[in-house]
Short mmCIF file of C-alpha atoms and ligand atoms in Angstrom, two decimals:
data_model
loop_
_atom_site.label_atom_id
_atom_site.label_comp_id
_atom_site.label_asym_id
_atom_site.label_seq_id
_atom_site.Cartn_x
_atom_site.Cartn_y
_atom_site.Cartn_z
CA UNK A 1 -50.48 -35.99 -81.81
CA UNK A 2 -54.41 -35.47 -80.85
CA UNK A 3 -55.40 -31.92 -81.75
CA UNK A 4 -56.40 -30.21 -79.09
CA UNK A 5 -59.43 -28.73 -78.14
CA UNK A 6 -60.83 -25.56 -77.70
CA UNK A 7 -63.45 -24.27 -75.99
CA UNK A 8 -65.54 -21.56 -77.72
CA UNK A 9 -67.81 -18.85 -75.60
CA UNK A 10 -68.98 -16.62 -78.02
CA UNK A 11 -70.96 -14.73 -75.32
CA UNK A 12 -73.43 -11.64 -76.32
CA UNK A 13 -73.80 -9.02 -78.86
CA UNK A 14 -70.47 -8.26 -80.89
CA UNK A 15 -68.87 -11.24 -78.52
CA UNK A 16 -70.06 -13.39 -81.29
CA UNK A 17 -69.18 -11.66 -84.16
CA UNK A 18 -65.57 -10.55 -83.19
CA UNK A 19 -64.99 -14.77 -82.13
CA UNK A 20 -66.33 -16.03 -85.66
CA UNK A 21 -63.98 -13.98 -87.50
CA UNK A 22 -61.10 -14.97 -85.08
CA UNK A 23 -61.47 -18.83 -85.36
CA UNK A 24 -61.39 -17.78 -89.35
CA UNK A 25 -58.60 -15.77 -89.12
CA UNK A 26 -56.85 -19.24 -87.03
CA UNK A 27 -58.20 -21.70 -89.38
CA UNK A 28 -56.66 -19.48 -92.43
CA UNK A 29 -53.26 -19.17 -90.24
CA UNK A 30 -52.68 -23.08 -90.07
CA UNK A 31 -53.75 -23.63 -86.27
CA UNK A 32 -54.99 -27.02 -86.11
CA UNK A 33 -58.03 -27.27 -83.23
CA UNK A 34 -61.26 -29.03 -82.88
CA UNK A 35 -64.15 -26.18 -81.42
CA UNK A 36 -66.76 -26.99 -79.10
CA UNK A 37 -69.14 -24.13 -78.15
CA UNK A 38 -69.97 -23.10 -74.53
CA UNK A 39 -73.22 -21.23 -73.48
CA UNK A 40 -72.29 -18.53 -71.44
CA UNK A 41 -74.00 -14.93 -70.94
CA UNK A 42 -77.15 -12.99 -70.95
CA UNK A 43 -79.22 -15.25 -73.10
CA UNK A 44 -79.02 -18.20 -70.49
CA UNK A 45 -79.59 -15.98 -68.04
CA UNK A 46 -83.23 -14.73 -69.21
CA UNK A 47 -83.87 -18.55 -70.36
CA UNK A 48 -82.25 -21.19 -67.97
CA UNK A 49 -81.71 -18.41 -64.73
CA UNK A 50 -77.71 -18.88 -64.96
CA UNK A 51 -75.67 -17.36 -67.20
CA UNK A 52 -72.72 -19.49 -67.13
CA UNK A 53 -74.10 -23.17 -66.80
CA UNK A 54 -72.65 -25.98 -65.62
CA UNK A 55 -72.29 -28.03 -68.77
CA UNK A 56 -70.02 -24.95 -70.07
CA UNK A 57 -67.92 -25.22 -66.34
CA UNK A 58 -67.85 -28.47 -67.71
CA UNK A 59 -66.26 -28.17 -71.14
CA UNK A 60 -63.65 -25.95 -69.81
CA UNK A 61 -62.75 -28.10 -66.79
CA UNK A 62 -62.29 -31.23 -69.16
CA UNK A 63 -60.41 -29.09 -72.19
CA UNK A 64 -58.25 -26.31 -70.22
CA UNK A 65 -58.43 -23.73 -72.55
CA UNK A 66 -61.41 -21.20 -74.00
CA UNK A 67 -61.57 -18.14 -76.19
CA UNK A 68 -64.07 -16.02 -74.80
CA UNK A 69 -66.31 -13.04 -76.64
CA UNK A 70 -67.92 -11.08 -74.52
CA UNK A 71 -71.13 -10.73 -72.22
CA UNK A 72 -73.83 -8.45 -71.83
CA UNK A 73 -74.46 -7.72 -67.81
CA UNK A 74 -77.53 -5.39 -66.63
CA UNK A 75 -78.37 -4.26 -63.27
CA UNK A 76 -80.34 -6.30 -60.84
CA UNK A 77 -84.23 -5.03 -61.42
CA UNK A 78 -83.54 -5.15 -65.20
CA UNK A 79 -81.51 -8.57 -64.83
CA UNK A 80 -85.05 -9.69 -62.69
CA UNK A 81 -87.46 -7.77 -65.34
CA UNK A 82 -85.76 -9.93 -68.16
CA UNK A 83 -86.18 -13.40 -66.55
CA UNK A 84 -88.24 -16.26 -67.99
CA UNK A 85 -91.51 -15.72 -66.39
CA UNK A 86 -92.01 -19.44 -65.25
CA UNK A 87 -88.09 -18.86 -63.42
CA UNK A 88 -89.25 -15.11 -61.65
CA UNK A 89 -90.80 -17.35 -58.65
CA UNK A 90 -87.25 -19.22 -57.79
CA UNK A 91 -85.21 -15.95 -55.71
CA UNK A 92 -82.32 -16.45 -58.48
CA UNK A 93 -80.10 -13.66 -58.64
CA UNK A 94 -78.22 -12.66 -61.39
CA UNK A 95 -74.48 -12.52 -61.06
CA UNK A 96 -71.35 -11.92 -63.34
CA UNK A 97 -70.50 -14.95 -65.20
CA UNK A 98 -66.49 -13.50 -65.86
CA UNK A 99 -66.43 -13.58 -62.25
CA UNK A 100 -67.92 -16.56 -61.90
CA UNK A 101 -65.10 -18.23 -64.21
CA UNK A 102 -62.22 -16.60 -62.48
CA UNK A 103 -63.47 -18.03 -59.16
CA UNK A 104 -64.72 -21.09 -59.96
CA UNK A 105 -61.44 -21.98 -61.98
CA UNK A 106 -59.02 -19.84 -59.92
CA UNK A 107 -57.76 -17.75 -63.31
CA UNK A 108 -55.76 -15.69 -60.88
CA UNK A 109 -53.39 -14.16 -63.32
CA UNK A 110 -54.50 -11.84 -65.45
CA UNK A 111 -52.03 -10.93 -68.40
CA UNK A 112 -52.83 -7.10 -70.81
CA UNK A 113 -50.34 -6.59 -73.33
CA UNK A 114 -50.31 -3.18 -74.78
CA UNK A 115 -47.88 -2.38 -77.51
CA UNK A 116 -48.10 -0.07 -80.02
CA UNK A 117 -48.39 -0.92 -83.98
CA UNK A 118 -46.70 1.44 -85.63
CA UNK A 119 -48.82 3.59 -88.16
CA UNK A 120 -52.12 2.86 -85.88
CA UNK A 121 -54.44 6.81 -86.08
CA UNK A 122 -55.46 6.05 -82.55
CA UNK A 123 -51.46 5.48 -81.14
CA UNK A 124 -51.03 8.24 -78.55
CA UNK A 125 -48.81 11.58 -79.61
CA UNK A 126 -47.32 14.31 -77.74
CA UNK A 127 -44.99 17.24 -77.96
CA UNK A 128 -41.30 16.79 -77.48
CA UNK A 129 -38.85 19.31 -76.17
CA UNK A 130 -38.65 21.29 -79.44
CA UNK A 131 -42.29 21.11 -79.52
CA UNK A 132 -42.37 18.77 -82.25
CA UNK A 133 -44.93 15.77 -82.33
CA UNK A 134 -43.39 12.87 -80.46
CA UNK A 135 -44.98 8.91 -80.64
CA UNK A 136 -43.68 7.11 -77.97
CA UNK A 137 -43.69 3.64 -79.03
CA UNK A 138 -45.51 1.51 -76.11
CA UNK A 139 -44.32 -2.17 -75.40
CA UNK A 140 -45.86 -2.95 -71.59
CA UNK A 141 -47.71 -6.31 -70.55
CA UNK A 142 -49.52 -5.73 -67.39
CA UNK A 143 -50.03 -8.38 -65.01
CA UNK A 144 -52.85 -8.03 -62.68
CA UNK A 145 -53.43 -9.83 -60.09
CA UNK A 146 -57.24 -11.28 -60.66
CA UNK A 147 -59.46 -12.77 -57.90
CA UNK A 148 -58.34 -11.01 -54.61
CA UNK A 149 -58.10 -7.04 -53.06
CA UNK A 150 -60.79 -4.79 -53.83
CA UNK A 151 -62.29 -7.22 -56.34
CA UNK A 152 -62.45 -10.11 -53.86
CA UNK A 153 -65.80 -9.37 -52.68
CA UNK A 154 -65.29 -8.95 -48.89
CA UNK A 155 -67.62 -6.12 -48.13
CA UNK A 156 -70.26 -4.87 -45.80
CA UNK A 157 -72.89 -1.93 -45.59
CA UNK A 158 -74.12 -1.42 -41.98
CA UNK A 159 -71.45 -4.63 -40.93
CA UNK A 160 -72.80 -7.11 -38.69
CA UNK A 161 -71.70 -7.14 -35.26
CA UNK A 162 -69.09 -9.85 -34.78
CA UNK A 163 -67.28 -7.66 -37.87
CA UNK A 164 -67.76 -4.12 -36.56
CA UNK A 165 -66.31 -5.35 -32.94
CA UNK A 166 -63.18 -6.83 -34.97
CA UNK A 167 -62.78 -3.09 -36.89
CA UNK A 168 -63.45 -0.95 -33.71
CA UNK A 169 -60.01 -4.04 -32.05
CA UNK A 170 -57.49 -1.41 -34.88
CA UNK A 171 -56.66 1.93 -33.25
CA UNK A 172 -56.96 3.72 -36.48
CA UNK A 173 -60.98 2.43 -36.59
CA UNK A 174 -61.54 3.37 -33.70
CA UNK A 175 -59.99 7.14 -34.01
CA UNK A 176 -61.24 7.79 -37.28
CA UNK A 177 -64.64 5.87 -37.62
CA UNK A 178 -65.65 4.50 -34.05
CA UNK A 179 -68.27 7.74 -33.55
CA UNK A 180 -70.03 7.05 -36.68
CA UNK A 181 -72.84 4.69 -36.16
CA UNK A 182 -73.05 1.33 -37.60
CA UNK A 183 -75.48 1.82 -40.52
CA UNK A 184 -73.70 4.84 -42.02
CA UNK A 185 -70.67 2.43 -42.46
CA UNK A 186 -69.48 0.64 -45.94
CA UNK A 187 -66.53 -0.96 -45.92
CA UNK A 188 -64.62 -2.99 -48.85
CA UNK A 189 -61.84 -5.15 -47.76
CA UNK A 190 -58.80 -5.10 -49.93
CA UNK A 191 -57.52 -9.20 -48.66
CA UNK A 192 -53.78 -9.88 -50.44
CA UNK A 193 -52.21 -13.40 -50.26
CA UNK A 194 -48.84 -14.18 -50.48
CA UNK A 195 -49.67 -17.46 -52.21
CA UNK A 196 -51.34 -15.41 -54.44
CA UNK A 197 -48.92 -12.55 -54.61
CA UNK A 198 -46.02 -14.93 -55.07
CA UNK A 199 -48.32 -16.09 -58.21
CA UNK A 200 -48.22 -12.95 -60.18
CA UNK A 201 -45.20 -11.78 -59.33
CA UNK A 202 -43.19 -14.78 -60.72
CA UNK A 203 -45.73 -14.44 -64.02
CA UNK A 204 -44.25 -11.12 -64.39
CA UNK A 205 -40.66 -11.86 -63.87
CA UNK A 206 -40.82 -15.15 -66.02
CA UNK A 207 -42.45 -12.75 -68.83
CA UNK A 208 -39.92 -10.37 -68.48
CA UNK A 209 -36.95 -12.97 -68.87
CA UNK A 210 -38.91 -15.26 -71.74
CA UNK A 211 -39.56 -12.26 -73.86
CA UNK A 212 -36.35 -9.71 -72.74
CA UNK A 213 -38.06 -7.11 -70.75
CA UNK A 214 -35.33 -5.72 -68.90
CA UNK A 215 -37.48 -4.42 -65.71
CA UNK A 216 -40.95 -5.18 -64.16
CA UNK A 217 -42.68 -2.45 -62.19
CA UNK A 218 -44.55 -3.23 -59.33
CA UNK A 219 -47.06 -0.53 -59.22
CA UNK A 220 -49.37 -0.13 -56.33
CA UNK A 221 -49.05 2.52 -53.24
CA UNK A 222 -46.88 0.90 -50.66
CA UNK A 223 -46.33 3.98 -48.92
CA UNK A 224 -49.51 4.52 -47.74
CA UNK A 225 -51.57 0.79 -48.29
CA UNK A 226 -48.72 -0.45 -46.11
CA UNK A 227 -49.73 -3.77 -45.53
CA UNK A 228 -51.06 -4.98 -49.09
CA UNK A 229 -49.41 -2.69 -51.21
CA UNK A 230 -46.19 -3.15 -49.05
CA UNK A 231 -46.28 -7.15 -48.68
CA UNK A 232 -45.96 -7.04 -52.30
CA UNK A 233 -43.17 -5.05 -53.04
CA UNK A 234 -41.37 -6.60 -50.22
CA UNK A 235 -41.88 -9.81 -52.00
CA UNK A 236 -41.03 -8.80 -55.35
CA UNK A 237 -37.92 -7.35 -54.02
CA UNK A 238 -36.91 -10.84 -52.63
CA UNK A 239 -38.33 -12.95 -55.50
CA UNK A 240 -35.83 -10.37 -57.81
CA UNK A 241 -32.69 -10.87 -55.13
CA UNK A 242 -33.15 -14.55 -55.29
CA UNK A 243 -34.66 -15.41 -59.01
CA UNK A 244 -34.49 -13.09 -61.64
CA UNK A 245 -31.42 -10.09 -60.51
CA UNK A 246 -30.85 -9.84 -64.27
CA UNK A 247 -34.18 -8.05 -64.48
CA UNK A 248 -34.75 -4.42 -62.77
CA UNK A 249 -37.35 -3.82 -60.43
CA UNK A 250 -38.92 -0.39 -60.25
CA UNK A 251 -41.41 0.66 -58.32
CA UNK A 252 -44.19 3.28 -58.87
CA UNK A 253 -47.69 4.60 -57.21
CA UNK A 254 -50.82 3.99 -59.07
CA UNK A 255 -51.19 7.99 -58.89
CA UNK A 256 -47.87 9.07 -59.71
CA UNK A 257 -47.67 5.99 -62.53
CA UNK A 258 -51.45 7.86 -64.06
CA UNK A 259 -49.56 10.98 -64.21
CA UNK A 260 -46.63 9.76 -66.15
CA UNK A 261 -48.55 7.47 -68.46
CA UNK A 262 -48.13 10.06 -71.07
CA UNK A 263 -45.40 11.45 -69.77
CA UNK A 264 -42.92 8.48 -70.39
CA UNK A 265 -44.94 5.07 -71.30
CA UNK A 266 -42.16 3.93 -73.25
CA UNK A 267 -39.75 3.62 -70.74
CA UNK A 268 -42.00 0.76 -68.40
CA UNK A 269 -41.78 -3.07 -69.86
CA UNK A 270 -43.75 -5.67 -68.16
CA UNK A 271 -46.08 -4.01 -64.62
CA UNK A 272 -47.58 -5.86 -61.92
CA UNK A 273 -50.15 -4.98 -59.52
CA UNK A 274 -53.17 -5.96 -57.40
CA UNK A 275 -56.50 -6.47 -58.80
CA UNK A 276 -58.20 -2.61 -58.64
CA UNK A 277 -54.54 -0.95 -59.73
CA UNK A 278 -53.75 -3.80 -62.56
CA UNK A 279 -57.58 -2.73 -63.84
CA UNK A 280 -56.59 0.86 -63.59
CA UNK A 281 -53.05 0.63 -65.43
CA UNK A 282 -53.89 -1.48 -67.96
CA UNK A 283 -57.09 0.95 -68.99
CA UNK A 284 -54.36 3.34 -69.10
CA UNK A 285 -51.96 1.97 -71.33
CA UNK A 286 -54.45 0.04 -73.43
CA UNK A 287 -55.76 3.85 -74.39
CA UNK A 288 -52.55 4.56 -75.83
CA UNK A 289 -52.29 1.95 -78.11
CA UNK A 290 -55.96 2.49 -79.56
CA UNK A 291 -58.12 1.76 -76.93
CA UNK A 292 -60.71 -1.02 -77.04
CA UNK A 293 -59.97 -2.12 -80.64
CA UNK A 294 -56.52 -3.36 -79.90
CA UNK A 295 -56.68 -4.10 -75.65
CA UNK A 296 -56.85 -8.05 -75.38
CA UNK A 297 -56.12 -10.63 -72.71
CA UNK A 298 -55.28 -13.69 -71.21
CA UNK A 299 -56.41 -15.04 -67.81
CA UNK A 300 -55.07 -18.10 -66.37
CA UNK A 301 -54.94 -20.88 -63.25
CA UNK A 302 -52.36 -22.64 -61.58
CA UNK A 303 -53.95 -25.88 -62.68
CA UNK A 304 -53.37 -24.90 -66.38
CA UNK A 305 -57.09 -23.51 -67.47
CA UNK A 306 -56.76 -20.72 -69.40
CA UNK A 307 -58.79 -18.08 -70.87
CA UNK A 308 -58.23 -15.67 -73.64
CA UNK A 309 -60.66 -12.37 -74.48
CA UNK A 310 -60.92 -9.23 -75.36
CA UNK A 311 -61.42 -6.38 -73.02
CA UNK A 312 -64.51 -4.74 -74.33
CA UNK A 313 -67.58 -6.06 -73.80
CA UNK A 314 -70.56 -7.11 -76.14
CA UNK A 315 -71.73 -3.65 -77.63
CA UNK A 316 -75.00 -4.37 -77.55
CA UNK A 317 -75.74 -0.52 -79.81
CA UNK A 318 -73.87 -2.19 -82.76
CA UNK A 319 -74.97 -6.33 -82.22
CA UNK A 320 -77.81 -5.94 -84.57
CA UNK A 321 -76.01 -4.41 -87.52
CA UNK A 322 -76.40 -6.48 -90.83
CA UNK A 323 -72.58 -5.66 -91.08
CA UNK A 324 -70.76 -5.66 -88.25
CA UNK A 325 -68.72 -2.80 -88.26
CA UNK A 326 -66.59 -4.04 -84.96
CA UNK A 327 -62.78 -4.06 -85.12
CA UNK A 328 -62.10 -8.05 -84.14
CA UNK A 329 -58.10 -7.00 -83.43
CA UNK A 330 -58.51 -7.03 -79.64
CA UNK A 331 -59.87 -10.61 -79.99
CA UNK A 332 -57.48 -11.30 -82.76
CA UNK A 333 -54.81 -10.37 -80.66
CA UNK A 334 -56.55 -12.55 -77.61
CA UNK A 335 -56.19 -15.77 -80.05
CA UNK A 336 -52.69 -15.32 -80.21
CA UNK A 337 -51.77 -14.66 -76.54
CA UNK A 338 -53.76 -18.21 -76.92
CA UNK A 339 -51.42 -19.58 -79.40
CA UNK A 340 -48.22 -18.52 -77.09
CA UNK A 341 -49.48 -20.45 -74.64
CA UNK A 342 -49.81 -23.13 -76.40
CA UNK A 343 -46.24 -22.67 -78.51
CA UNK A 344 -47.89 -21.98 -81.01
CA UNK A 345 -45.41 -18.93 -81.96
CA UNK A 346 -45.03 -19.21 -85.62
CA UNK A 347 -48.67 -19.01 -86.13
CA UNK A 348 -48.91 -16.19 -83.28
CA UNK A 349 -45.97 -14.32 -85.08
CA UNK A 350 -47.56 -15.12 -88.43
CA UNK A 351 -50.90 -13.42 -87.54
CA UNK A 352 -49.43 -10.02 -85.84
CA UNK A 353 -46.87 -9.49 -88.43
CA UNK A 354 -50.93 -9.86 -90.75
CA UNK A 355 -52.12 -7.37 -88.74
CA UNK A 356 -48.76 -5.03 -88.43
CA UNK A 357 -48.69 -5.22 -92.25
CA UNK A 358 -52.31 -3.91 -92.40
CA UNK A 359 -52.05 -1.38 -89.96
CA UNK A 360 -49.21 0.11 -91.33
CA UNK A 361 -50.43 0.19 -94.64
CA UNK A 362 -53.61 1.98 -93.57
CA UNK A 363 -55.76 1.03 -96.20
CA UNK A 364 -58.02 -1.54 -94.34
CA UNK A 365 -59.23 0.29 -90.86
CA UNK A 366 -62.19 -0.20 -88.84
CA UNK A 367 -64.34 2.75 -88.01
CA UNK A 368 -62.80 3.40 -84.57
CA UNK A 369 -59.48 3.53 -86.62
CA UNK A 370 -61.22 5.80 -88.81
CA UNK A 371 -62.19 8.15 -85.58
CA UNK A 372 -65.64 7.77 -86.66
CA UNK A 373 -68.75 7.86 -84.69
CA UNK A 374 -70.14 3.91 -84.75
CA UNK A 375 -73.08 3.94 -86.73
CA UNK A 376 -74.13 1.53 -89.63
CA UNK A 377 -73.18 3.59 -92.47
CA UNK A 378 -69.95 3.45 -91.48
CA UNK A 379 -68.85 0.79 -93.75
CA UNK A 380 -70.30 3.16 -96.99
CA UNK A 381 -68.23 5.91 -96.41
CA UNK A 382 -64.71 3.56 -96.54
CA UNK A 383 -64.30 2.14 -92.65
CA UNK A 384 -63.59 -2.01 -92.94
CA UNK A 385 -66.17 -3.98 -91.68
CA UNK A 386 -65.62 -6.78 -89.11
CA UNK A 387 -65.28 -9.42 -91.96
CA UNK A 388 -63.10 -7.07 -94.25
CA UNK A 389 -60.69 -6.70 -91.29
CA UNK A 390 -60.41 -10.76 -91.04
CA UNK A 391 -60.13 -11.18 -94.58
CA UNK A 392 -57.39 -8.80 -94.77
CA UNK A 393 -55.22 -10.70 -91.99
CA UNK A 394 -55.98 -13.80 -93.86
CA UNK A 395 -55.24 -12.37 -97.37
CA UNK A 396 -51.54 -11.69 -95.95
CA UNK A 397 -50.98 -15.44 -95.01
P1 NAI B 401 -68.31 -2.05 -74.49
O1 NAI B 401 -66.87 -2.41 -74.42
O2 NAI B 401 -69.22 -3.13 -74.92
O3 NAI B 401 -68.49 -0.85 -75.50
C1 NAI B 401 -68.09 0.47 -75.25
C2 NAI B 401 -67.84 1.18 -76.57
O4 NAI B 401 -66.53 0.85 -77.00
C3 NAI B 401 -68.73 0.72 -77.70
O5 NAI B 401 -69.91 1.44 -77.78
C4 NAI B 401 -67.84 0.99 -78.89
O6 NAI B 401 -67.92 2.36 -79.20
C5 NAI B 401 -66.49 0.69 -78.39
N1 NAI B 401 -66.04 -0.67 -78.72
C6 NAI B 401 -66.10 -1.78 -77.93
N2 NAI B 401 -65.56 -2.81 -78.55
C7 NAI B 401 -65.15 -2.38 -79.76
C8 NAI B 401 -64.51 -2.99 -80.86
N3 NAI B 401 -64.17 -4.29 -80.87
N4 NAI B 401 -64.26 -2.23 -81.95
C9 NAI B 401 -64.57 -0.96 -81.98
N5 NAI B 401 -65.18 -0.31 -80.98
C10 NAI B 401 -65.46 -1.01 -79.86
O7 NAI B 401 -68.72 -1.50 -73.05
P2 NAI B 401 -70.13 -0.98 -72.49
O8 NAI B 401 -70.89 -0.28 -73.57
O9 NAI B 401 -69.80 -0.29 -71.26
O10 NAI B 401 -70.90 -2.30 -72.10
C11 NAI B 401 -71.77 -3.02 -72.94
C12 NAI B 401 -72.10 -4.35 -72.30
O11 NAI B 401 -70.92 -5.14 -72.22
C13 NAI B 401 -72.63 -4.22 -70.87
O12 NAI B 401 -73.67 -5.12 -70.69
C14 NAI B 401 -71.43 -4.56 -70.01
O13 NAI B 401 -71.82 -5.11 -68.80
C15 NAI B 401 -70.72 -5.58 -70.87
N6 NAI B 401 -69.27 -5.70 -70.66
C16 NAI B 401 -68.74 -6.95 -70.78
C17 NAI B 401 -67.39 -7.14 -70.69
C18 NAI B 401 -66.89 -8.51 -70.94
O14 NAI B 401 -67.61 -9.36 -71.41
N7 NAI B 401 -65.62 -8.77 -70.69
C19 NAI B 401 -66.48 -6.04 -70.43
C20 NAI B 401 -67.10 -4.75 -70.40
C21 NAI B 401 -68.46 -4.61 -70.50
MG1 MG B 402 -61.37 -2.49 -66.75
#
């Protein structure tokens, strides 16, 4: 068989770092790729005006799959401030390469496993009924629904005619909003398809039966966002009825789901929601397994491009540290949501039982493990550095 390729965007800041270690850490654990690099982020924005060019569009279309760092994203007069001079003349203006990628290549589902190693300082504790100290162990993949709803970019200030005329044709408009004038009005539409809808809610019931999740929670706010919030509960309850009836379907609101997230988070298994509620939820459950350290993942199309990254971004305080003092888990973890979709599972398997092993031994943490404040004297007084953490993975192979 060919080996496969991959496509690497190291993106800004720690982007870089956290992906070097990680194609280490897969090289050490017996996954066989060829790497090609893609330019992507803040860099090509001040020199070439874009920062995701086509050749890197390119190299993804042609090879499917891409690990991706992280990018560095500044407001607009900064963004404009930063530009190549010769390039300030051309009206370019600067806009989010991640959202770029998930509309230019569809990555509609977004997958956010959160699950708890055991032993990890930053793991979430509370007080039980005798008041003793209770860790909830927290297995939930969240699936989020990725390029539509609030996210999708449908959105006026002071709306132009033809669209204010449509608004004031809904009752409700008209009662609540029809007396305000025009340029006092924002709106953001929140557009769900049922293509699209069907989409993520089969991703989370096919998760839930490959892996033995016994329920999937939709979690949005049907009861009041009737038509979005309701279209997709509606659906999910057919797609259980006819599909997947040996999997439970519960339903919660985004409110009522914030409130119990450290009430109960070990009792949900795999979630699904829209784009704006699957941001909020997974936020949520990713800070109870350690927060940005440990939250990874996995975004993918229904043409089969995929990519996998971490959830923080590049950093940019601690990208000019001679050591990088970074924990590279969350992209770590990224890699092998990579390597399960690719069955890759033994090497997947191999590489989180690494980092279980490591974590529960607690004598290799990064500074965030170590609840210390990020500076670069971290590493002196006994945190891991980036490149400690990788080597210990590797050194349990
Ligand atoms: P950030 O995620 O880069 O950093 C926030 C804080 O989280 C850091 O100061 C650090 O204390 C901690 N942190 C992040 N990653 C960590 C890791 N691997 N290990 C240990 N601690 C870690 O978010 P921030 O500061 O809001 O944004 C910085 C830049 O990143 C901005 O330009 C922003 O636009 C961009 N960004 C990019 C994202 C992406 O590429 N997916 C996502 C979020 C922000
Ligand atoms: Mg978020």
């Amino acid at each position: 068989m060919s080996k496969r390729t991959i496509v690497l965007m190291p993106g800004d800041g720690i982007g870089k770092t956290v992906l070097d270690e990680t194609v280490r850490v897969l090289n050490a654990a017996g996954f066989e790729a060829d790497y090609v690099e893609g330019d992507i982020g803040w860099e090509f924005w001040k020199k070439e005006g874009n920062p995701l060019p086509q050749r890197t569009i390119d190299l993804i279309a042609e090879h499917k799959v891409a690990l991706f760092g992280a990018i560095t994203s500044k407001p607009k007069d900064e963004a404009f401030e930063e530009l190549a001079s010769e390039l300030k003349e051309k009206g370019l203006v600067y806009s989010s390469p991640i959202v770029g990628l998930r509309q230019h290549f569809g990555l509609d589902i977004c997958a956010r496993p959160c699950k708890t190693y055991k032993n990890n300082p930053l793991n979430f504790i509370k007080r039980g009924i005798g008041d003793e100290i209770v860790e909830p162990e927290v297995d939930v993949v969240v699936f989020r629904q990725n390029t539509e709803g609030l996210y999708g970019g449908v959105e006026w200030s002071n709306p132009p005619k033809d669209v204010y005329n449509a608004l004031m044709t809904h009752p409700k408009f008209k009662q609540n909003f029809g007396e305000t004038p025009v340029d006092e009005l924002s709106v953001s539409t929140r557009i769900f398809t049922k293509k699209a809808t069907e989409r993520i809610l089969r991703a989370a019931f096919e998760h839930a039966k490959e892996y033995g999740y016994k329920s999937v929670t939709v979690c949005e706010k049907p009861n009041v966002i009737r038509e979005t919030s309701g279209m997709m509960y509606k659906m999910a309850q057919q797609l259980q009825k006819s599909d997947y009836s040996e999997i439970e379907l519960w339903n919660t609101n985004i409110d009522a789901q914030m409130m119990w997230l450290t009430k109960n988070p070990d009792t949900y298994g795999v979630m699904v929601a829209g784009n704006m509620f699957g941001d909020i939820i997974s936020d949520g459950f990713a800070g109870l397994i350690g927060g940005l350290g440990f939250a990874c993942s996995a975004q993918m199309s229904a043409d089969g491009v995929a990519v996998f990254e971490p959830t923080h971004g590049s950093a940019p305080k601690y990208a000019d540290y001679e050591t990088s003092i970074v924990n590279p888990i969350a992209m770590v973890e990224s890699a092998c949501m990579m390597l399960d979709y690719l069955n890759e599972k033994e090497i997947s398997t191999k590489i989180r039982k690494a980092i279980s092993e490591i974590i529960s031994e607690g004598n290799v943490r990064t500074y965030d493990m170590m609840k210390m404040t990020g500076r670069a004297d971290v590493v002196t007084k006994g945190a891991a550095s980036t490149t400690q953490m990788a080597d210990a993975i590797i050194a349990k192979f």
